[in-house]
Amino acid sequence: NRIKTRVKRSLPLKDAALADRFYSHTVAAVDDLREHVYKSVASQLLKISFCAEAIGDGDPNFALVNSTFAGKYNIRESPSRHNKWVDDVQAELLQFTTKLTCADITLDALKVLWQHAASVIQDVIVDGFSKVKKCTDQGRALMKLDVDVLRKEFAKLAPEGALTEWRYLQTYIDAFYVPENEAEKWMMIHPEFTKQQKLALVAQSAFAHRWATKFRNDLIRAIETDQLFA
């Protein structure tokens, strides 16, 4: 950056714009490239892609040992213990810690990698929660318990200063409690969630809070056809 002016002066006047183009495609892109690299590395070292299916109601392993299986979060009693998928993610976090310990990484880079790991975890868990077909109030409490247990383990393993608020995940969990008359507005002001994730929220909330059938169907139709953003 310091020599940019000298570079432009050394070029013929008609080619001065080439320097600006070169800088915009290289030096100016470094921050974006660094962000992409860190996120990619965190995603590859933290192998939790299995988690979304393990959370959802389509998990065959859970159904095999539960003859009356109706969904992990379709429960009527207050939860006393977290789900098994939490233990599996914790095990992967330990592996992630070991891999980073073996690498020669600066503390600043380590913090960034852990922050991206938190982002990866949140993305996968939200995707998993969107695969839950039915959820009760007690089920939502179990979701909170699952996430709290995982966050505590994350806080123990991550270096100081690498913790995040996990706001993306918390927003999705709390959306379950949005009143029926505010649901449409919530869908409009949260474009960070996918269409599928929003449809799952509608199905879960409508089931648990007995939304009017017409309202539920109209909201589903609006989400599917992107009418909320027209």
Tab-separated table of N, CA and C in Angstrom, residues 35-205:
chain	number	residue	atom	x	y	z
A	35	GLU	N	-10.363	-14.313	5.638
A	35	GLU	CA	-11.606	-14.762	6.263
A	35	GLU	C	-12.061	-16.101	5.672
A	36	HIS	N	-11.985	-16.206	4.348
A	36	HIS	CA	-12.399	-17.435	3.668
A	36	HIS	C	-11.509	-18.610	4.067
A	37	VAL	N	-10.210	-18.360	4.144
A	37	VAL	CA	-9.268	-19.431	4.489
A	37	VAL	C	-9.515	-19.925	5.910
A	38	TYR	N	-9.650	-18.997	6.852
A	38	TYR	CA	-9.895	-19.384	8.245
A	38	TYR	C	-11.175	-20.213	8.372
A	39	LYS	N	-12.220	-19.758	7.718
A	39	LYS	CA	-13.500	-20.468	7.820
A	39	LYS	C	-13.395	-21.857	7.194
A	40	SER	N	-12.697	-21.961	6.066
A	40	SER	CA	-12.532	-23.250	5.404
A	40	SER	C	-11.719	-24.212	6.266
A	41	VAL	N	-10.657	-23.699	6.876
A	41	VAL	CA	-9.815	-24.534	7.732
A	41	VAL	C	-10.614	-25.031	8.944
A	42	ALA	N	-11.364	-24.130	9.579
A	42	ALA	CA	-12.170	-24.518	10.742
A	42	ALA	C	-13.195	-25.581	10.350
A	43	SER	N	-13.805	-25.419	9.188
A	43	SER	CA	-14.821	-26.368	8.728
A	43	SER	C	-14.225	-27.746	8.476
A	44	GLN	N	-13.006	-27.785	7.938
A	44	GLN	CA	-12.387	-29.070	7.619
A	44	GLN	C	-11.813	-29.766	8.851
A	45	LEU	N	-11.352	-28.972	9.825
A	45	LEU	CA	-10.784	-29.581	11.038
A	45	LEU	C	-11.863	-30.028	12.018
A	46	LEU	N	-12.996	-29.317	12.010
A	46	LEU	CA	-14.092	-29.662	12.916
A	46	LEU	C	-15.144	-30.440	12.133
A	47	LYS	N	-15.077	-31.732	12.200
A	47	LYS	CA	-15.900	-32.597	11.354
A	47	LYS	C	-17.227	-32.916	12.049
A	48	ILE	N	-18.203	-32.031	11.872
A	48	ILE	CA	-19.498	-32.238	12.527
A	48	ILE	C	-20.650	-32.185	11.527
A	49	SER	N	-20.367	-32.465	10.269
A	49	SER	CA	-21.438	-32.442	9.268
A	49	SER	C	-22.526	-33.463	9.583
A	50	PHE	N	-22.159	-34.531	10.317
A	50	PHE	CA	-23.126	-35.571	10.698
A	50	PHE	C	-24.192	-35.036	11.649
A	51	CYS	N	-23.875	-33.931	12.303
A	51	CYS	CA	-24.686	-33.466	13.425
A	51	CYS	C	-26.115	-33.092	13.035
A	52	ALA	N	-26.290	-32.465	11.874
A	52	ALA	CA	-27.625	-32.010	11.478
A	52	ALA	C	-28.610	-33.167	11.417
A	53	GLU	N	-28.201	-34.272	10.791
A	53	GLU	CA	-29.085	-35.434	10.706
A	53	GLU	C	-29.273	-36.089	12.072
A	54	ALA	N	-28.235	-36.047	12.902
A	54	ALA	CA	-28.328	-36.643	14.229
A	54	ALA	C	-29.291	-35.883	15.131
A	55	ILE	N	-29.447	-34.591	14.883
A	55	ILE	CA	-30.369	-33.765	15.668
A	55	ILE	C	-31.805	-33.978	15.216
A	56	GLY	N	-31.998	-34.081	13.920
A	56	GLY	CA	-33.334	-34.121	13.348
A	56	GLY	C	-34.124	-35.372	13.662
A	57	ASP	N	-35.414	-35.325	13.354
A	57	ASP	CA	-36.307	-36.439	13.642
A	57	ASP	C	-36.116	-37.616	12.690
A	58	GLY	N	-35.256	-37.464	11.703
A	58	GLY	CA	-35.005	-38.567	10.780
A	58	GLY	C	-33.844	-39.441	11.206
A	59	ASP	N	-33.296	-39.186	12.390
A	59	ASP	CA	-32.142	-39.933	12.882
A	59	ASP	C	-32.504	-41.402	13.098
A	60	PRO	N	-32.034	-42.321	12.265
A	60	PRO	CA	-32.407	-43.738	12.401
A	60	PRO	C	-31.834	-44.379	13.650
A	61	ASN	N	-30.670	-43.923	14.098
A	61	ASN	CA	-30.043	-44.517	15.280
A	61	ASN	C	-30.873	-44.289	16.532
A	62	PHE	N	-31.481	-43.117	16.621
A	62	PHE	CA	-32.312	-42.813	17.782
A	62	PHE	C	-33.610	-43.614	17.733
A	63	ALA	N	-34.185	-43.712	16.542
A	63	ALA	CA	-35.456	-44.417	16.392
A	63	ALA	C	-35.325	-45.906	16.702
A	64	LEU	N	-34.149	-46.490	16.418
A	64	LEU	CA	-33.954	-47.925	16.624
A	64	LEU	C	-34.085	-48.338	18.081
A	65	VAL	N	-33.696	-47.436	18.986
A	65	VAL	CA	-33.726	-47.781	20.404
A	65	VAL	C	-34.909	-47.138	21.124
A	66	ASN	N	-35.818	-46.548	20.374
A	66	ASN	CA	-37.000	-45.917	20.951
A	66	ASN	C	-38.225	-46.359	20.167
A	67	SER	N	-38.883	-47.404	20.662
A	67	SER	CA	-40.000	-47.990	19.923
A	67	SER	C	-41.157	-47.021	19.759
A	68	THR	N	-41.284	-46.064	20.667
A	68	THR	CA	-42.372	-45.079	20.568
A	68	THR	C	-41.842	-43.732	20.109
A	69	PHE	N	-40.771	-43.756	19.345
A	69	PHE	CA	-40.098	-42.520	18.923
A	69	PHE	C	-41.034	-41.603	18.146
A	70	ALA	N	-41.191	-40.386	18.648
A	70	ALA	CA	-42.018	-39.387	17.966
A	70	ALA	C	-41.244	-38.098	17.750
A	71	GLY	N	-39.943	-38.160	18.005
A	71	GLY	CA	-39.107	-36.980	17.852
A	71	GLY	C	-38.374	-36.655	19.138
A	72	LYS	N	-37.119	-36.275	19.039
A	72	LYS	CA	-36.315	-35.971	20.229
A	72	LYS	C	-36.891	-34.822	21.042
A	73	TYR	N	-37.527	-33.893	20.357
A	73	TYR	CA	-37.992	-32.681	21.036
A	73	TYR	C	-39.515	-32.609	21.133
A	74	ASN	N	-40.186	-33.691	20.812
A	74	ASN	CA	-41.633	-33.788	20.978
A	74	ASN	C	-41.898	-34.512	22.297
A	75	ILE	N	-41.587	-33.822	23.394
A	75	ILE	CA	-41.669	-34.437	24.724
A	75	ILE	C	-42.625	-33.642	25.609
A	76	ARG	N	-43.104	-34.282	26.653
A	76	ARG	CA	-44.077	-33.654	27.550
A	76	ARG	C	-43.537	-33.447	28.960
A	77	GLU	N	-42.347	-33.929	29.222
A	77	GLU	CA	-41.759	-33.773	30.543
A	77	GLU	C	-40.535	-32.873	30.463
A	78	SER	N	-40.257	-32.188	31.555
A	78	SER	CA	-39.087	-31.310	31.592
A	78	SER	C	-37.822	-32.141	31.432
A	79	PRO	N	-36.876	-31.675	30.614
A	79	PRO	CA	-35.670	-32.473	30.355
A	79	PRO	C	-34.766	-32.553	31.573
A	80	SER	N	-34.127	-33.692	31.723
A	80	SER	CA	-33.178	-33.881	32.827
A	80	SER	C	-31.766	-34.128	32.314
A	81	ARG	N	-31.653	-34.468	31.027
A	81	ARG	CA	-30.334	-34.746	30.455
A	81	ARG	C	-30.313	-34.347	28.994
A	82	HIS	N	-29.131	-33.942	28.538
A	82	HIS	CA	-28.981	-33.527	27.142
A	82	HIS	C	-28.981	-34.738	26.209
A	83	ASN	N	-29.137	-34.470	24.917
A	83	ASN	CA	-29.156	-35.524	23.898
A	83	ASN	C	-27.750	-36.041	23.579
A	84	LYS	N	-27.708	-37.239	23.009
A	84	LYS	CA	-26.422	-37.882	22.697
A	84	LYS	C	-25.613	-37.104	21.667
A	85	TRP	N	-26.291	-36.401	20.731
A	85	TRP	CA	-25.538	-35.687	19.710
A	85	TRP	C	-24.607	-34.638	20.321
A	86	VAL	N	-24.977	-34.141	21.500
A	86	VAL	CA	-24.129	-33.156	22.183
A	86	VAL	C	-22.790	-33.799	22.566
A	87	ASP	N	-22.848	-35.018	23.081
A	87	ASP	CA	-21.620	-35.730	23.439
A	87	ASP	C	-20.743	-35.960	22.206
A	88	ASP	N	-21.379	-36.273	21.085
A	88	ASP	CA	-20.624	-36.525	19.850
A	88	ASP	C	-19.927	-35.256	19.359
A	89	VAL	N	-20.601	-34.125	19.460
A	89	VAL	CA	-19.977	-32.861	19.044
A	89	VAL	C	-18.864	-32.482	20.013
A	90	GLN	N	-19.072	-32.732	21.298
A	90	GLN	CA	-18.016	-32.458	22.276
A	90	GLN	C	-16.763	-33.275	21.963
A	91	ALA	N	-16.943	-34.525	21.556
A	91	ALA	CA	-15.806	-35.376	21.193
A	91	ALA	C	-15.054	-34.789	20.001
A	92	GLU	N	-15.804	-34.260	19.039
A	92	GLU	CA	-15.162	-33.633	17.878
A	92	GLU	C	-14.450	-32.348	18.267
A	93	LEU	N	-14.989	-31.632	19.245
A	93	LEU	CA	-14.312	-30.421	19.725
A	93	LEU	C	-12.968	-30.762	20.373
A	94	LEU	N	-12.924	-31.887	21.080
A	94	LEU	CA	-11.658	-32.334	21.663
A	94	LEU	C	-10.651	-32.666	20.570
A	95	GLN	N	-11.115	-33.310	19.502
A	95	GLN	CA	-10.248	-33.601	18.361
A	95	GLN	C	-9.758	-32.308	17.715
A	96	PHE	N	-10.660	-31.350	17.590
A	96	PHE	CA	-10.322	-30.043	17.018
A	96	PHE	C	-9.224	-29.376	17.853
A	97	THR	N	-9.362	-29.460	19.174
A	97	THR	CA	-8.362	-28.880	20.080
A	97	THR	C	-7.004	-29.551	19.888
A	98	THR	N	-7.005	-30.864	19.768
A	98	THR	CA	-5.760	-31.615	19.595
A	98	THR	C	-5.069	-31.240	18.291
A	99	LYS	N	-5.833	-31.133	17.226
A	99	LYS	CA	-5.267	-30.775	15.923
A	99	LYS	C	-4.615	-29.401	15.961
A	100	LEU	N	-5.283	-28.437	16.610
A	100	LEU	CA	-4.733	-27.082	16.671
A	100	LEU	C	-3.503	-27.031	17.578
A	101	THR	N	-3.492	-27.858	18.629
A	101	THR	CA	-2.348	-27.896	19.535
A	101	THR	C	-1.100	-28.400	18.810
A	102	CYS	N	-1.312	-29.337	17.883
A	102	CYS	CA	-0.183	-29.920	17.139
A	102	CYS	C	0.351	-28.980	16.057
A	103	ALA	N	-0.414	-27.962	15.733
A	103	ALA	CA	-0.009	-27.039	14.666
A	103	ALA	C	0.693	-25.820	15.263
A	104	ASP	N	1.556	-25.234	14.478
A	104	ASP	CA	2.284	-24.037	14.921
A	104	ASP	C	1.466	-22.810	14.524
A	105	ILE	N	0.536	-22.421	15.396
A	105	ILE	CA	-0.399	-21.339	15.084
A	105	ILE	C	-0.271	-20.237	16.122
A	106	THR	N	-0.258	-19.007	15.697
A	106	THR	CA	-0.184	-17.892	16.628
A	106	THR	C	-1.471	-17.799	17.430
A	107	LEU	N	-1.397	-17.141	18.572
A	107	LEU	CA	-2.569	-17.019	19.436
A	107	LEU	C	-3.700	-16.285	18.728
A	108	ASP	N	-3.362	-15.230	17.975
A	108	ASP	CA	-4.391	-14.466	17.260
A	108	ASP	C	-5.102	-15.346	16.236
A	109	ALA	N	-4.319	-16.130	15.496
A	109	ALA	CA	-4.907	-17.023	14.503
A	109	ALA	C	-5.751	-18.102	15.186
A	110	LEU	N	-5.288	-18.559	16.345
A	110	LEU	CA	-6.017	-19.576	17.098
A	110	LEU	C	-7.395	-19.060	17.521
A	111	LYS	N	-7.434	-17.822	17.982
A	111	LYS	CA	-8.710	-17.226	18.395
A	111	LYS	C	-9.680	-17.133	17.220
A	112	VAL	N	-9.135	-16.720	16.063
A	112	VAL	CA	-9.990	-16.585	14.886
A	112	VAL	C	-10.543	-17.945	14.465
A	113	LEU	N	-9.713	-18.968	14.503
A	113	LEU	CA	-10.164	-20.309	14.128
A	113	LEU	C	-11.265	-20.810	15.073
A	114	TRP	N	-11.129	-20.527	16.352
A	114	TRP	CA	-12.159	-20.934	17.306
A	114	TRP	C	-13.449	-20.142	17.093
A	115	GLN	N	-13.321	-18.886	16.737
A	115	GLN	CA	-14.518	-18.095	16.445
A	115	GLN	C	-15.249	-18.655	15.230
A	116	HIS	N	-14.495	-19.072	14.228
A	116	HIS	CA	-15.122	-19.679	13.056
A	116	HIS	C	-15.688	-21.059	13.395
A	117	ALA	N	-15.044	-21.752	14.320
A	117	ALA	CA	-15.581	-23.040	14.766
A	117	ALA	C	-16.951	-22.845	15.409
A	118	ALA	N	-17.090	-21.782	16.177
A	118	ALA	CA	-18.383	-21.470	16.790
A	118	ALA	C	-19.429	-21.210	15.718
A	119	SER	N	-19.015	-20.524	14.664
A	119	SER	CA	-19.940	-20.243	13.555
A	119	SER	C	-20.356	-21.523	12.847
A	120	VAL	N	-19.392	-22.429	12.641
A	120	VAL	CA	-19.682	-23.716	11.994
A	120	VAL	C	-20.672	-24.513	12.844
A	121	ILE	N	-20.440	-24.538	14.147
A	121	ILE	CA	-21.322	-25.279	15.054
A	121	ILE	C	-22.740	-24.724	15.003
A	122	GLN	N	-22.852	-23.406	15.038
A	122	GLN	CA	-24.175	-22.792	15.008
A	122	GLN	C	-24.917	-23.110	13.715
A	123	ASP	N	-24.209	-23.032	12.600
A	123	ASP	CA	-24.835	-23.324	11.304
A	123	ASP	C	-25.386	-24.745	11.276
A	124	VAL	N	-24.593	-25.690	11.753
A	124	VAL	CA	-25.001	-27.093	11.704
A	124	VAL	C	-26.171	-27.356	12.662
A	125	ILE	N	-26.120	-26.754	13.849
A	125	ILE	CA	-27.189	-26.993	14.826
A	125	ILE	C	-28.503	-26.382	14.352
A	126	VAL	N	-28.459	-25.178	13.810
A	126	VAL	CA	-29.684	-24.574	13.283
A	126	VAL	C	-30.257	-25.439	12.166
A	127	ASP	N	-29.373	-25.945	11.307
A	127	ASP	CA	-29.822	-26.837	10.243
A	127	ASP	C	-30.459	-28.090	10.835
A	128	GLY	N	-29.878	-28.594	11.916
A	128	GLY	CA	-30.430	-29.768	12.581
A	128	GLY	C	-31.775	-29.486	13.217
A	129	PHE	N	-31.894	-28.365	13.903
A	129	PHE	CA	-33.169	-28.005	14.527
A	129	PHE	C	-34.267	-27.812	13.478
A	130	SER	N	-33.875	-27.418	12.274
A	130	SER	CA	-34.870	-27.238	11.211
A	130	SER	C	-35.349	-28.583	10.653
A	131	LYS	N	-34.693	-29.671	11.055
A	131	LYS	CA	-35.124	-31.013	10.644
A	131	LYS	C	-36.009	-31.672	11.702
A	132	VAL	N	-36.326	-30.908	12.748
A	132	VAL	CA	-37.227	-31.389	13.796
A	132	VAL	C	-38.661	-31.081	13.371
A	133	LYS	N	-39.474	-32.101	13.290
A	133	LYS	CA	-40.840	-31.923	12.791
A	133	LYS	C	-41.781	-31.381	13.857
A	134	LYS	N	-41.675	-31.902	15.066
A	134	LYS	CA	-42.565	-31.473	16.141
A	134	LYS	C	-41.745	-31.108	17.376
A	135	CYS	N	-42.148	-30.012	18.018
A	135	CYS	CA	-41.420	-29.538	19.194
A	135	CYS	C	-42.414	-28.942	20.186
A	136	THR	N	-42.345	-29.365	21.426
A	136	THR	CA	-43.187	-28.827	22.488
A	136	THR	C	-42.399	-27.773	23.268
A	137	ASP	N	-43.056	-27.129	24.232
A	137	ASP	CA	-42.345	-26.181	25.096
A	137	ASP	C	-41.226	-26.892	25.854
A	138	GLN	N	-41.510	-28.104	26.309
A	138	GLN	CA	-40.478	-28.883	27.007
A	138	GLN	C	-39.353	-29.271	26.044
A	139	GLY	N	-39.736	-29.514	24.785
A	139	GLY	CA	-38.734	-29.831	23.779
A	139	GLY	C	-37.814	-28.657	23.515
A	140	ARG	N	-38.385	-27.462	23.505
A	140	ARG	CA	-37.547	-26.270	23.301
A	140	ARG	C	-36.608	-26.072	24.484
A	141	ALA	N	-37.101	-26.399	25.683
A	141	ALA	CA	-36.236	-26.330	26.858
A	141	ALA	C	-35.079	-27.317	26.724
A	142	LEU	N	-35.344	-28.477	26.117
A	142	LEU	CA	-34.289	-29.460	25.892
A	142	LEU	C	-33.286	-28.942	24.864
A	143	MET	N	-33.772	-28.247	23.834
A	143	MET	CA	-32.855	-27.632	22.870
A	143	MET	C	-31.913	-26.661	23.588
A	144	LYS	N	-32.481	-25.851	24.482
A	144	LYS	CA	-31.663	-24.891	25.230
A	144	LYS	C	-30.639	-25.617	26.094
A	145	LEU	N	-31.072	-26.711	26.727
A	145	LEU	CA	-30.156	-27.485	27.557
A	145	LEU	C	-29.025	-28.063	26.715
A	146	ASP	N	-29.363	-28.627	25.568
A	146	ASP	CA	-28.346	-29.183	24.667
A	146	ASP	C	-27.302	-28.126	24.300
A	147	VAL	N	-27.791	-26.950	23.922
A	147	VAL	CA	-26.887	-25.874	23.495
A	147	VAL	C	-26.066	-25.358	24.673
A	148	ASP	N	-26.678	-25.227	25.851
A	148	ASP	CA	-25.947	-24.735	27.022
A	148	ASP	C	-24.809	-25.673	27.396
A	149	VAL	N	-25.067	-26.975	27.358
A	149	VAL	CA	-24.027	-27.961	27.684
A	149	VAL	C	-22.866	-27.839	26.693
A	150	LEU	N	-23.204	-27.698	25.424
A	150	LEU	CA	-22.172	-27.604	24.392
A	150	LEU	C	-21.382	-26.300	24.516
A	151	ARG	N	-22.065	-25.211	24.822
A	151	ARG	CA	-21.387	-23.923	24.963
A	151	ARG	C	-20.412	-23.933	26.137
A	152	LYS	N	-20.780	-24.604	27.215
A	152	LYS	CA	-19.889	-24.677	28.378
A	152	LYS	C	-18.623	-25.452	28.035
A	153	GLU	N	-18.781	-26.536	27.275
A	153	GLU	CA	-17.609	-27.308	26.850
A	153	GLU	C	-16.741	-26.475	25.909
A	154	PHE	N	-17.384	-25.749	25.003
A	154	PHE	CA	-16.669	-24.873	24.074
A	154	PHE	C	-15.864	-23.837	24.853
A	155	ALA	N	-16.481	-23.237	25.882
A	155	ALA	CA	-15.812	-22.204	26.674
A	155	ALA	C	-14.599	-22.751	27.410
A	156	LYS	N	-14.655	-24.021	27.833
A	156	LYS	CA	-13.528	-24.631	28.533
A	156	LYS	C	-12.350	-24.874	27.599
A	157	LEU	N	-12.636	-25.212	26.348
A	157	LEU	CA	-11.585	-25.604	25.410
A	157	LEU	C	-10.994	-24.426	24.629
A	158	ALA	N	-11.808	-23.431	24.339
A	158	ALA	CA	-11.367	-22.317	23.495
A	158	ALA	C	-10.442	-21.380	24.266
A	159	PRO	N	-9.496	-20.731	23.558
A	159	PRO	CA	-8.627	-19.760	24.226
A	159	PRO	C	-9.422	-18.538	24.659
A	160	GLU	N	-8.954	-17.872	25.663
A	160	GLU	CA	-9.646	-16.683	26.165
A	160	GLU	C	-9.734	-15.617	25.072
A	161	GLY	N	-10.904	-15.038	24.935
A	161	GLY	CA	-11.088	-14.017	23.914
A	161	GLY	C	-11.672	-14.551	22.626
A	162	ALA	N	-11.865	-15.866	22.544
A	162	ALA	CA	-12.394	-16.471	21.315
A	162	ALA	C	-13.877	-16.800	21.424
A	163	LEU	N	-14.476	-16.513	22.560
A	163	LEU	CA	-15.870	-16.872	22.764
A	163	LEU	C	-16.788	-15.918	22.010
A	164	THR	N	-17.890	-16.431	21.577
A	164	THR	CA	-18.889	-15.617	20.893
A	164	THR	C	-20.200	-15.727	21.639
A	165	GLU	N	-21.159	-14.875	21.272
A	165	GLU	CA	-22.457	-14.891	21.945
A	165	GLU	C	-23.379	-15.975	21.385
A	166	TRP	N	-23.000	-16.575	20.282
A	166	TRP	CA	-23.837	-17.595	19.635
A	166	TRP	C	-25.231	-17.027	19.348
A	167	ARG	N	-25.240	-15.769	18.937
A	167	ARG	CA	-26.517	-15.054	18.760
A	167	ARG	C	-27.370	-15.657	17.654
A	168	TYR	N	-26.715	-16.117	16.595
A	168	TYR	CA	-27.448	-16.699	15.456
A	168	TYR	C	-28.286	-17.895	15.910
A	169	LEU	N	-27.667	-18.781	16.672
A	169	LEU	CA	-28.348	-19.972	17.172
A	169	LEU	C	-29.421	-19.597	18.193
A	170	GLN	N	-29.087	-18.667	19.085
A	170	GLN	CA	-30.043	-18.272	20.119
A	170	GLN	C	-31.283	-17.618	19.514
A	171	THR	N	-31.084	-16.839	18.460
A	171	THR	CA	-32.209	-16.189	17.783
A	171	THR	C	-33.170	-17.218	17.222
A	172	TYR	N	-32.611	-18.287	16.657
A	172	TYR	CA	-33.458	-19.326	16.070
A	172	TYR	C	-34.241	-20.077	17.148
A	173	ILE	N	-33.606	-20.361	18.263
A	173	ILE	CA	-34.293	-21.051	19.349
A	173	ILE	C	-35.411	-20.176	19.920
A	174	ASP	N	-35.116	-18.898	20.150
A	174	ASP	CA	-36.089	-17.983	20.744
A	174	ASP	C	-37.268	-17.695	19.822
A	175	ALA	N	-37.082	-17.880	18.522
A	175	ALA	CA	-38.162	-17.612	17.571
A	175	ALA	C	-39.377	-18.491	17.830
A	176	PHE	N	-39.164	-19.609	18.491
A	176	PHE	CA	-40.256	-20.532	18.828
A	176	PHE	C	-41.304	-19.845	19.699
A	177	TYR	N	-40.873	-18.848	20.468
A	177	TYR	CA	-41.765	-18.177	21.417
A	177	TYR	C	-42.390	-16.904	20.858
A	178	VAL	N	-42.112	-16.589	19.605
A	178	VAL	CA	-42.709	-15.399	18.982
A	178	VAL	C	-44.220	-15.608	18.859
A	179	PRO	N	-45.035	-14.657	19.337
A	179	PRO	CA	-46.496	-14.813	19.253
A	179	PRO	C	-46.979	-14.941	17.810
A	180	GLU	N	-48.108	-15.569	17.648
A	180	GLU	CA	-48.672	-15.805	16.318
A	180	GLU	C	-48.810	-14.508	15.521
A	181	ASN	N	-49.256	-13.437	16.183
A	181	ASN	CA	-49.490	-12.175	15.469
A	181	ASN	C	-48.210	-11.426	15.118
A	182	GLU	N	-47.054	-11.931	15.577
A	182	GLU	CA	-45.774	-11.297	15.246
A	182	GLU	C	-44.900	-12.190	14.369
A	183	ALA	N	-45.390	-13.386	14.057
A	183	ALA	CA	-44.582	-14.363	13.326
A	183	ALA	C	-44.211	-13.874	11.930
A	184	GLU	N	-45.173	-13.288	11.220
A	184	GLU	CA	-44.896	-12.821	9.860
A	184	GLU	C	-43.815	-11.746	9.858
A	185	LYS	N	-43.890	-10.822	10.800
A	185	LYS	CA	-42.880	-9.763	10.897
A	185	LYS	C	-41.512	-10.363	11.183
A	186	TRP	N	-41.471	-11.374	12.068
A	186	TRP	CA	-40.187	-12.006	12.401
A	186	TRP	C	-39.566	-12.617	11.152
A	187	MET	N	-40.383	-13.284	10.346
A	187	MET	CA	-39.869	-13.915	9.125
A	187	MET	C	-39.275	-12.873	8.172
A	188	MET	N	-39.872	-11.699	8.153
A	188	MET	CA	-39.424	-10.652	7.239
A	188	MET	C	-38.101	-10.028	7.669
A	189	ILE	N	-37.897	-9.893	8.973
A	189	ILE	CA	-36.709	-9.164	9.446
A	189	ILE	C	-35.524	-10.087	9.746
A	190	HIS	N	-35.669	-11.379	9.400
A	190	HIS	CA	-34.557	-12.307	9.634
A	190	HIS	C	-34.199	-13.064	8.356
A	191	PRO	N	-33.614	-12.348	7.395
A	191	PRO	CA	-33.220	-13.002	6.132
A	191	PRO	C	-32.025	-13.931	6.281
A	192	GLU	N	-31.395	-13.938	7.452
A	192	GLU	CA	-30.225	-14.807	7.642
A	192	GLU	C	-30.603	-16.285	7.697
A	193	PHE	N	-31.884	-16.568	7.891
A	193	PHE	CA	-32.324	-17.956	7.936
A	193	PHE	C	-32.933	-18.374	6.604
A	194	THR	N	-32.730	-19.624	6.248
A	194	THR	CA	-33.194	-20.120	4.957
A	194	THR	C	-34.701	-20.357	4.975
A	195	LYS	N	-35.230	-20.562	3.790
A	195	LYS	CA	-36.656	-20.840	3.645
A	195	LYS	C	-37.037	-22.105	4.422
A	196	GLN	N	-36.217	-23.141	4.305
A	196	GLN	CA	-36.491	-24.400	4.996
A	196	GLN	C	-36.475	-24.215	6.510
A	197	GLN	N	-35.543	-23.432	7.001
A	197	GLN	CA	-35.444	-23.203	8.444
A	197	GLN	C	-36.673	-22.444	8.960
A	198	LYS	N	-37.169	-21.514	8.166
A	198	LYS	CA	-38.360	-20.767	8.566
A	198	LYS	C	-39.615	-21.640	8.511
A	199	LEU	N	-39.705	-22.474	7.505
A	199	LEU	CA	-40.857	-23.374	7.403
A	199	LEU	C	-40.894	-24.326	8.598
A	200	ALA	N	-39.729	-24.771	9.029
A	200	ALA	CA	-39.662	-25.658	10.193
A	200	ALA	C	-40.138	-24.932	11.451
A	201	LEU	N	-39.752	-23.672	11.583
A	201	LEU	CA	-40.198	-22.878	12.730
A	201	LEU	C	-41.717	-22.759	12.762
A	202	VAL	N	-42.298	-22.504	11.601
A	202	VAL	CA	-43.749	-22.378	11.519
A	202	VAL	C	-44.417	-23.685	11.942
A	203	ALA	N	-43.912	-24.797	11.425
A	203	ALA	CA	-44.493	-26.106	11.754
A	203	ALA	C	-44.373	-26.397	13.248
A	204	GLN	N	-43.216	-26.105	13.832
A	204	GLN	CA	-43.005	-26.379	15.253
A	204	GLN	C	-43.881	-25.493	16.126
A	205	SER	N	-43.924	-24.203	15.826
A	205	SER	CA	-44.709	-23.260	16.630
A	205	SER	C	-46.201	-23.515	16.489
